[in-house]
mmCIF file of C-alpha atoms and ligand atoms in Angstrom:
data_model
loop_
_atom_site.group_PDB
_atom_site.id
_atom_site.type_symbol
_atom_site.label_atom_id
_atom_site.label_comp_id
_atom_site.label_asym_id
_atom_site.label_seq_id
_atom_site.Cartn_x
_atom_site.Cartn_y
_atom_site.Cartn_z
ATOM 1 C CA UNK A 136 9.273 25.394 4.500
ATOM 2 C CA UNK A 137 10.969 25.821 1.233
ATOM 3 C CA UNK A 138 11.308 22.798 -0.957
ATOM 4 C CA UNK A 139 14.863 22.922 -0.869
ATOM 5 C CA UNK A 140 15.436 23.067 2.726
ATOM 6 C CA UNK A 141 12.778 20.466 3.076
ATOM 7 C CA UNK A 142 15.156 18.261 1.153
ATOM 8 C CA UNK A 143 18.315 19.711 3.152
ATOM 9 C CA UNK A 144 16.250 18.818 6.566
ATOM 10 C CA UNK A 145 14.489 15.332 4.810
ATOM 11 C CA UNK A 146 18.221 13.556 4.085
ATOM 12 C CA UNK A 147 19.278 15.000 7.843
ATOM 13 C CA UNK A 148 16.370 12.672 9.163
ATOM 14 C CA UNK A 149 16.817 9.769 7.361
ATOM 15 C CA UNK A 150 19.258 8.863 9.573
ATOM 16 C CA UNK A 151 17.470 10.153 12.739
ATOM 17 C CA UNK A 152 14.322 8.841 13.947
ATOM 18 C CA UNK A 153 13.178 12.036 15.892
ATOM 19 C CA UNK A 154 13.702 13.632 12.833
ATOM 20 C CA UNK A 155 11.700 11.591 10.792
ATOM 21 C CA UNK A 156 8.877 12.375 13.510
ATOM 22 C CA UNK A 157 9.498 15.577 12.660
ATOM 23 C CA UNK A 158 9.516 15.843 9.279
ATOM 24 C CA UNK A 159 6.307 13.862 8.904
ATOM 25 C CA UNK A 160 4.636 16.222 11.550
ATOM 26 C CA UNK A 161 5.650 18.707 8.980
ATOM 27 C CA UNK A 162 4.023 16.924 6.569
ATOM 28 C CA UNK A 163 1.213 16.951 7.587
ATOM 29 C CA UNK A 164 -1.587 19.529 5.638
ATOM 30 C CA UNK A 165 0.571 18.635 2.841
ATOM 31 C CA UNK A 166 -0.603 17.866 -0.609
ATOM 32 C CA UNK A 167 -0.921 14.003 -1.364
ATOM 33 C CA UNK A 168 1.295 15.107 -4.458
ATOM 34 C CA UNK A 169 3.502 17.242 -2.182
ATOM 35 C CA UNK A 170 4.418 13.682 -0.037
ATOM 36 C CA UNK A 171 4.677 11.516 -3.186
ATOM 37 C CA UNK A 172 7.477 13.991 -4.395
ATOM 38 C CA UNK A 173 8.854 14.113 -0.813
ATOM 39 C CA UNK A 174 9.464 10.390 -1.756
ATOM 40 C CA UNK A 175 10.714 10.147 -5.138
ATOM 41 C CA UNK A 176 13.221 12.999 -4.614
ATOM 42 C CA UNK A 177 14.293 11.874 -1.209
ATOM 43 C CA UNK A 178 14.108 7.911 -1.212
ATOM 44 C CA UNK A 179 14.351 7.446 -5.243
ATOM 45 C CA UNK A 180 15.157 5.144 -6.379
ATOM 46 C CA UNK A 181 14.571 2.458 -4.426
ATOM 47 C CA UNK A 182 11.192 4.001 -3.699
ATOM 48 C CA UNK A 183 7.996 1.981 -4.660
ATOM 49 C CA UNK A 184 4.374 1.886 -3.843
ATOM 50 C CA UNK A 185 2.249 -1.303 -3.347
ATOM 51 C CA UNK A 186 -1.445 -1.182 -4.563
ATOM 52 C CA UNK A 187 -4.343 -3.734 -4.006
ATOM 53 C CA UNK A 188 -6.179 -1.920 -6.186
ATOM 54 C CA UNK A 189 -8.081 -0.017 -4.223
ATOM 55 C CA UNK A 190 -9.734 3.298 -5.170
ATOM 56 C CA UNK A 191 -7.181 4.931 -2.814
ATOM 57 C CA UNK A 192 -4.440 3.261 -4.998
ATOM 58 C CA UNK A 193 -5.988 3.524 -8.206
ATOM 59 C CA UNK A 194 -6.113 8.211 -6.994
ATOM 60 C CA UNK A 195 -1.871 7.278 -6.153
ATOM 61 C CA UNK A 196 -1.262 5.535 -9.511
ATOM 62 C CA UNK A 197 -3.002 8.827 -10.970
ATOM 63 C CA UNK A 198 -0.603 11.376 -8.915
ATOM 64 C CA UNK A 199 2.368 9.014 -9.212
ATOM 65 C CA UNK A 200 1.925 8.849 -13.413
ATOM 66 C CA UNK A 201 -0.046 12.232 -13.842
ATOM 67 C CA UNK A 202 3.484 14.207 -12.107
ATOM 68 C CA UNK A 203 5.902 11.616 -14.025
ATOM 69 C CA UNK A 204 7.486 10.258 -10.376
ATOM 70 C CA UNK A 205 10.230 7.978 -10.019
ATOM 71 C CA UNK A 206 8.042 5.425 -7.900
ATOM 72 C CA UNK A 207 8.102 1.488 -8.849
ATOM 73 C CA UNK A 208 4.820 0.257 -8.349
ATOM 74 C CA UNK A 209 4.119 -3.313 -7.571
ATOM 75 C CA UNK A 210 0.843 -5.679 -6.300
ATOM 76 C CA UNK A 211 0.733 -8.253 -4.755
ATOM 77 C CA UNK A 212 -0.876 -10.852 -6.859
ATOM 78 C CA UNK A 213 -2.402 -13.486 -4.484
ATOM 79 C CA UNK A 214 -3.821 -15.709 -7.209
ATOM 80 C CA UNK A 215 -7.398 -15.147 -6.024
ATOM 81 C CA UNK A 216 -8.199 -11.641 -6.450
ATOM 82 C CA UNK A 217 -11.569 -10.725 -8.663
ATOM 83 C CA UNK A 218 -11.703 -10.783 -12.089
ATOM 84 C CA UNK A 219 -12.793 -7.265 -11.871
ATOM 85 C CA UNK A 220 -9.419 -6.304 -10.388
ATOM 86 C CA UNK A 221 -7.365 -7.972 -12.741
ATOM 87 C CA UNK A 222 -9.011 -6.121 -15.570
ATOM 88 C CA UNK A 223 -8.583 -3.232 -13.288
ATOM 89 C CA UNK A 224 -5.309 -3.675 -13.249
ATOM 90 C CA UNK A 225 -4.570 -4.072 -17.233
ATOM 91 C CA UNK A 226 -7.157 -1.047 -17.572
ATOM 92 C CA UNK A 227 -4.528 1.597 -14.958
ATOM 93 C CA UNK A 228 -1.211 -0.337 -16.762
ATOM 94 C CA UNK A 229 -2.759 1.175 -20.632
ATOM 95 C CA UNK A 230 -4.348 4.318 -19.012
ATOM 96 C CA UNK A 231 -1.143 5.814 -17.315
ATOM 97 C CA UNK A 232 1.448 3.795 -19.405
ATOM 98 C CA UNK A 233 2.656 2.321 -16.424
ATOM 99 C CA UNK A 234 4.066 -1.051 -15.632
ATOM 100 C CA UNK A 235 2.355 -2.441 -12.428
ATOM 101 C CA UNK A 236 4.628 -5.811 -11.452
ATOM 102 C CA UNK A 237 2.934 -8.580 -9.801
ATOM 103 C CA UNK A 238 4.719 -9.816 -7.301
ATOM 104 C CA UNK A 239 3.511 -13.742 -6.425
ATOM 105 C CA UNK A 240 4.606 -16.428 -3.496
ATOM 106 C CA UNK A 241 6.683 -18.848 -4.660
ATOM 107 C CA UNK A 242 3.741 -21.567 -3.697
ATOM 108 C CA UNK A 243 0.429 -21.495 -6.398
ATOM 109 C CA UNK A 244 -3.044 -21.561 -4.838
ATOM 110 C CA UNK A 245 -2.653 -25.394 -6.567
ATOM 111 C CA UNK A 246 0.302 -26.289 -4.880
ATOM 112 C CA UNK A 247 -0.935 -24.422 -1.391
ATOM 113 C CA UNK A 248 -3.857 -26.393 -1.327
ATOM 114 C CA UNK A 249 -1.769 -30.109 -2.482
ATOM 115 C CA UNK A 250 0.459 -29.347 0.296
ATOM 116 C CA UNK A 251 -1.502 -27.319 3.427
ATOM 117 C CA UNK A 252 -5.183 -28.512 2.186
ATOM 118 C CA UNK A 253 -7.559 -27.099 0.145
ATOM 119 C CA UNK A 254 -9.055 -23.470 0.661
ATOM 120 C CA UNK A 255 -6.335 -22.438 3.031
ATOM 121 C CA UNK A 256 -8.211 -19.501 3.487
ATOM 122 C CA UNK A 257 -11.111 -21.077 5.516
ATOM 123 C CA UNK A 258 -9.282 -22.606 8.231
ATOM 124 C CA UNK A 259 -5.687 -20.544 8.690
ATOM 125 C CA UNK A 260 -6.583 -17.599 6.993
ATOM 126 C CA UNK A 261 -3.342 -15.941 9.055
ATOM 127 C CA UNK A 262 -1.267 -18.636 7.331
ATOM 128 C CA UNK A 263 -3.097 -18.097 3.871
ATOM 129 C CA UNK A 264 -2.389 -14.308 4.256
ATOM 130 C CA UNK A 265 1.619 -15.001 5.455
ATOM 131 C CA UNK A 266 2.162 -17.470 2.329
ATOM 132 C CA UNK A 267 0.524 -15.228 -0.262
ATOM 133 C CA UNK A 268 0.987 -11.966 1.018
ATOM 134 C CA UNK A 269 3.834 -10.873 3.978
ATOM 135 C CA UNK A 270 6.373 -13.657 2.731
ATOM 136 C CA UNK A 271 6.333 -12.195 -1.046
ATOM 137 C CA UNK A 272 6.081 -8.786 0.152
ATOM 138 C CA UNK A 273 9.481 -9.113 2.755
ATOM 139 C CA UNK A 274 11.254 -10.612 -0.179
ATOM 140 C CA UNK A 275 10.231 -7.725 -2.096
ATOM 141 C CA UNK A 276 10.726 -5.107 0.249
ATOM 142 C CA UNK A 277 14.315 -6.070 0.701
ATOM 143 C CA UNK A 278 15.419 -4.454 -2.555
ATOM 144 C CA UNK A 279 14.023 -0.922 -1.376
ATOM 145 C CA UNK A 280 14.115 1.832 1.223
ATOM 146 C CA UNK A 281 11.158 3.172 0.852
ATOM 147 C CA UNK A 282 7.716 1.999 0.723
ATOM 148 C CA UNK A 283 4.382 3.820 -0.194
ATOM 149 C CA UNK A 284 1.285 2.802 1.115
ATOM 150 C CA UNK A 285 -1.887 4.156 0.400
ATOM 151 C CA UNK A 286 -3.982 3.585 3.810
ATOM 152 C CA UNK A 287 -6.088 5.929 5.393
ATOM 153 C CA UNK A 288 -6.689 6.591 9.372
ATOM 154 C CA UNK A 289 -10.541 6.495 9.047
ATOM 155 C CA UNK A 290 -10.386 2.989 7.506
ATOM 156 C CA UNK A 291 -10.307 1.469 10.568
ATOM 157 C CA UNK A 292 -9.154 1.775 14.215
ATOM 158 C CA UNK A 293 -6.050 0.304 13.411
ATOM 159 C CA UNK A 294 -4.973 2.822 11.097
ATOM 160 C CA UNK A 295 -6.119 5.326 12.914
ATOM 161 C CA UNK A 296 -2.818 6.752 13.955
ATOM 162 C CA UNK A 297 -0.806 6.299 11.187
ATOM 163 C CA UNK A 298 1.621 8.907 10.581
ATOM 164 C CA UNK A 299 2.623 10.086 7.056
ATOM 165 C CA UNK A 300 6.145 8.954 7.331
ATOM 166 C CA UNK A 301 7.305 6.052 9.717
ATOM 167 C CA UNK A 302 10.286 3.684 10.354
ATOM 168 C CA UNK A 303 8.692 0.306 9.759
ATOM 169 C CA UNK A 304 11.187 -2.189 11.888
ATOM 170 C CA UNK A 305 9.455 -5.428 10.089
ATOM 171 C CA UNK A 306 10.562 -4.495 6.497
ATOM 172 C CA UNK A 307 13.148 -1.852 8.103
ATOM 173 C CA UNK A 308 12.487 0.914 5.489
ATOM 174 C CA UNK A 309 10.720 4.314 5.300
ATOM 175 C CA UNK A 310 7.166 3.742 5.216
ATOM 176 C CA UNK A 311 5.068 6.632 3.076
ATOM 177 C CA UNK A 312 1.364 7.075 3.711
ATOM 178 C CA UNK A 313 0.429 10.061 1.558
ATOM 179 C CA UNK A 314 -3.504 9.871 1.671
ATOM 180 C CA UNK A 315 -3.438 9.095 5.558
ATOM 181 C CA UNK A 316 -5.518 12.196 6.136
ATOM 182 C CA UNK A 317 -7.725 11.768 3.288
ATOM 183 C CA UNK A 318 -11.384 11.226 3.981
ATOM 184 C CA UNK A 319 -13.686 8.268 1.610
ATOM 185 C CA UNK A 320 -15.010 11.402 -0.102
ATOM 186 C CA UNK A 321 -11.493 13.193 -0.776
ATOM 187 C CA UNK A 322 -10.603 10.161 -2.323
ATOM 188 C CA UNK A 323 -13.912 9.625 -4.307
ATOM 189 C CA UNK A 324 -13.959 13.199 -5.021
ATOM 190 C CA UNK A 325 -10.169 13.225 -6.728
ATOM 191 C CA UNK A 326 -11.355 9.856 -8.306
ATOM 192 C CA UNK A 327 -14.346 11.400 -10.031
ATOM 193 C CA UNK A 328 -12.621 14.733 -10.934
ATOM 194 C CA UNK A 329 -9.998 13.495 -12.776
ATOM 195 C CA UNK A 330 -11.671 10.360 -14.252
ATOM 196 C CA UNK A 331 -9.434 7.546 -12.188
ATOM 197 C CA UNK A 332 -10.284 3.961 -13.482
ATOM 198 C CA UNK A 333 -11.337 1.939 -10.659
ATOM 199 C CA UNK A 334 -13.260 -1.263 -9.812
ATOM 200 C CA UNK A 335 -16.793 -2.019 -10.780
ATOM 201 C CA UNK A 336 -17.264 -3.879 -7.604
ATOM 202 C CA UNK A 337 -17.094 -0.606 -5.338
ATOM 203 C CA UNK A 338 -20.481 0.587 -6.537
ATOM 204 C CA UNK A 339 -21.869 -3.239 -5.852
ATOM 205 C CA UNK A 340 -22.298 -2.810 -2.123
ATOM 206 C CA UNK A 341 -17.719 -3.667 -1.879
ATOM 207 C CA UNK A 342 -16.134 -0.462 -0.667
ATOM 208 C CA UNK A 343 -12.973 -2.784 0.259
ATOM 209 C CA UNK A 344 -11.908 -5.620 -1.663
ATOM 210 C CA UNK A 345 -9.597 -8.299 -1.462
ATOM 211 C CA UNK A 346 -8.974 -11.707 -2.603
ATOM 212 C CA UNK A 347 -12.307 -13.431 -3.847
ATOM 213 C CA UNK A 348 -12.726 -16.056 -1.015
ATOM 214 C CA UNK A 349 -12.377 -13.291 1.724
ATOM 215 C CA UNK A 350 -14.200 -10.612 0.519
ATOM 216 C CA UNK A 351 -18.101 -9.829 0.675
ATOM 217 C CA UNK A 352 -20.433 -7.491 0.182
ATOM 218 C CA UNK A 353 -20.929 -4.822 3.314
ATOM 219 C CA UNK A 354 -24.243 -3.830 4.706
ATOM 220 C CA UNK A 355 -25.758 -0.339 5.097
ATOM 221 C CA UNK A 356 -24.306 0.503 8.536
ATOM 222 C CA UNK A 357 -21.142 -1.651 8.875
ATOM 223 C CA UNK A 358 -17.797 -0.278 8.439
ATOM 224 C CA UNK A 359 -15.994 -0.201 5.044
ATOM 225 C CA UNK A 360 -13.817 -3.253 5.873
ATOM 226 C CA UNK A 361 -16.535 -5.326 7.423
ATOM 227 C CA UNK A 362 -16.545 -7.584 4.360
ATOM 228 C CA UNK A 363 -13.098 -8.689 4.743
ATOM 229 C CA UNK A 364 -12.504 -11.830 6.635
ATOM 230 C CA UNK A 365 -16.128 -11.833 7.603
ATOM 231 C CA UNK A 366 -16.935 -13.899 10.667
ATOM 232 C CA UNK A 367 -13.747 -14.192 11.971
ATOM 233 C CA UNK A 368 -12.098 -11.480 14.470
ATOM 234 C CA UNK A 369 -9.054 -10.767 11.460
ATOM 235 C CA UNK A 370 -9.091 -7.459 10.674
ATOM 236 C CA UNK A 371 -5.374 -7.036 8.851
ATOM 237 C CA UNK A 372 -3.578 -9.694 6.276
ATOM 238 C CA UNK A 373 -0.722 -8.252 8.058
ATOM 239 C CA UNK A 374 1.247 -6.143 5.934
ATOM 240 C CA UNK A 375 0.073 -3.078 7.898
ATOM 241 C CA UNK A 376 1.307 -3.407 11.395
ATOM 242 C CA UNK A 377 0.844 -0.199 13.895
ATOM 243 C CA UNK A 378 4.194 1.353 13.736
ATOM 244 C CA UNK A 379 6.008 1.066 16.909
ATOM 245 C CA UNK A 380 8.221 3.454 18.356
ATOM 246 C CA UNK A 381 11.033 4.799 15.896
ATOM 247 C CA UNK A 382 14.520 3.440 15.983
ATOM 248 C CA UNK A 383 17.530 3.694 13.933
ATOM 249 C CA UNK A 384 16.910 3.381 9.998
ATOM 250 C CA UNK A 385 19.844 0.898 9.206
ATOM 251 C CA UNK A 386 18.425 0.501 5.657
ATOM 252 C CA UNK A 387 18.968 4.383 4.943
ATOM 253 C CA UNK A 388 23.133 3.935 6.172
ATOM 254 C CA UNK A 389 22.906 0.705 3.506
ATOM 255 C CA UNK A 390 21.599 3.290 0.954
ATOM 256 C CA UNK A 391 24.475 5.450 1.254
ATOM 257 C CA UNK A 392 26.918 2.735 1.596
ATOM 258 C CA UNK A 393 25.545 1.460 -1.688
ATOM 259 C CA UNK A 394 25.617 4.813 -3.542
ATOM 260 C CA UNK A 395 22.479 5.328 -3.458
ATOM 261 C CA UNK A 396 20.702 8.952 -3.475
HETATM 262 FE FE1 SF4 B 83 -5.543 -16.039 1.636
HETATM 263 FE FE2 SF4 B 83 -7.751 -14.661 2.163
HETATM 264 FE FE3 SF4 B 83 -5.348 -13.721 2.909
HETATM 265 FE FE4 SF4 B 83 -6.075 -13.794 0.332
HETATM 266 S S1 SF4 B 83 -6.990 -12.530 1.984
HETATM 267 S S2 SF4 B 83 -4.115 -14.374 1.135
HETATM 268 S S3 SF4 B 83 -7.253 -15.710 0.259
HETATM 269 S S4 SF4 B 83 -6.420 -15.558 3.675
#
């Protein structure tokens, strides 16, 4: 398909679920570069990406600044993540010249623990996880119509049928996956080739990292995500529910009622 009827057949769906099936069945054997620009053309500009810093993130914020796209990226700074990632995260901001916002729950990990005890984490990690992370992220979300993600489906059963581009009802925008078909070693291979930044604590035995208290290091054998939440049967902070079945995209009519693109 060409890239302009791509766009001529991307703003048709928009406004059509089966479309947007469609369209990201189309998508798929695409470049991750091909998708990002999908995006910023089609959902710019209220288009922006999310990173936890992961090395999959760190290979987006690479595409994103390398091909100058109009993407907003944001993370969502928990108060508890390494110190690894937060030099991480200074060391991407003066690489690519970008501006990475941090976006924070109104509560501090001081106040959180004054008022719901200390080390939230340990007892309601679901509540931890809904106060630092999917409260601040809704609120966020709000302002945009398109969100970029930067899972993969062999990171864990739960992702394994993400689609590149979805209808996500909770935060009722356009959900972008661009490396969902990436392996571990696309994304370390693209990471290597082109000299991505990303954190020390992946080559110390923590292929996935989190926040500090719910993060550890993962044994020969176990699954990349097996250090998050160990001992407890949480697998997801909750920001990346299973799509369910398309719907109407009422955010895309409020784009075009705004003036958007
Ligand atoms: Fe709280 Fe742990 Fe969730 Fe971070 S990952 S928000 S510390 S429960």
């Amino acid at each position: 398909m060409t890239a302009q009827r791509r766009l001529e057949s991307s703003l048709t769906a928009l406004n059509n679920p089966e479309l947007l099936n469609r369209l990201s069945l189309d998508l798929e054997g695409e470049s991750a570069q091909t998708i990002l620009e999908w995006a910023a053309t089609t959902l710019s500009p209220r288009v922006t990406f999310g990173t936890g810093f992961g090395l999959e993130g760190c290979v987006l914020i690479d595409l994103i600044a390398r091909h100058d796209l109009a993407i907003d990226i944001f993370t969502l700074d928990t108060g508890l993540f390494f110190r690894e990632t937060y030099q991480l995260w200074s060391d991407l901001e003066k690489r690519y010249g970008v501006v990475i916002r941090g976006v924070r729950s109104e509560l501090s990990v001081e106040d959180q623990s004054r008022e719901l005890g200390d080390k939230l984490w340990e007892h309601q990690s679901a509540k931890c996880c809904e106060i630092r992370k999917v409260i601040p992220l809704q609120k966020e979300l709000k302002t945009f119509s398109g969100w970029v993600s930067a899972i993969r489906r062999d990171q864990s059963p739960t992702r394994a049928g993400a689609p590149i581009l979805s209808y996500d009802e909770r935060f009722d925008l356009v959900k972008v996956n661009p490396l969902v078909a990436w392996t571990k070693e696309d994304v370390w291979s693209y990471a290597r080739k082109n000299d991505v930044p990303f954190n020390p604590l992946h080559l110390q035995g923590y292929p996935s990292i989190g926040c500090l208290p719910c993060t550890s290091e993962v044994r020969p054998g176990e699954d990349d995500r097996a250090g998050r939440w160990r001992g407890s049967n949480k697998t997801e902070c909750g920001i990346h529910a299973a799509p369910k079945k398309q719907k109407a995209l009422p955010v895309l009519n409020r784009q075009v009622s705004e003036g958007g693109s």
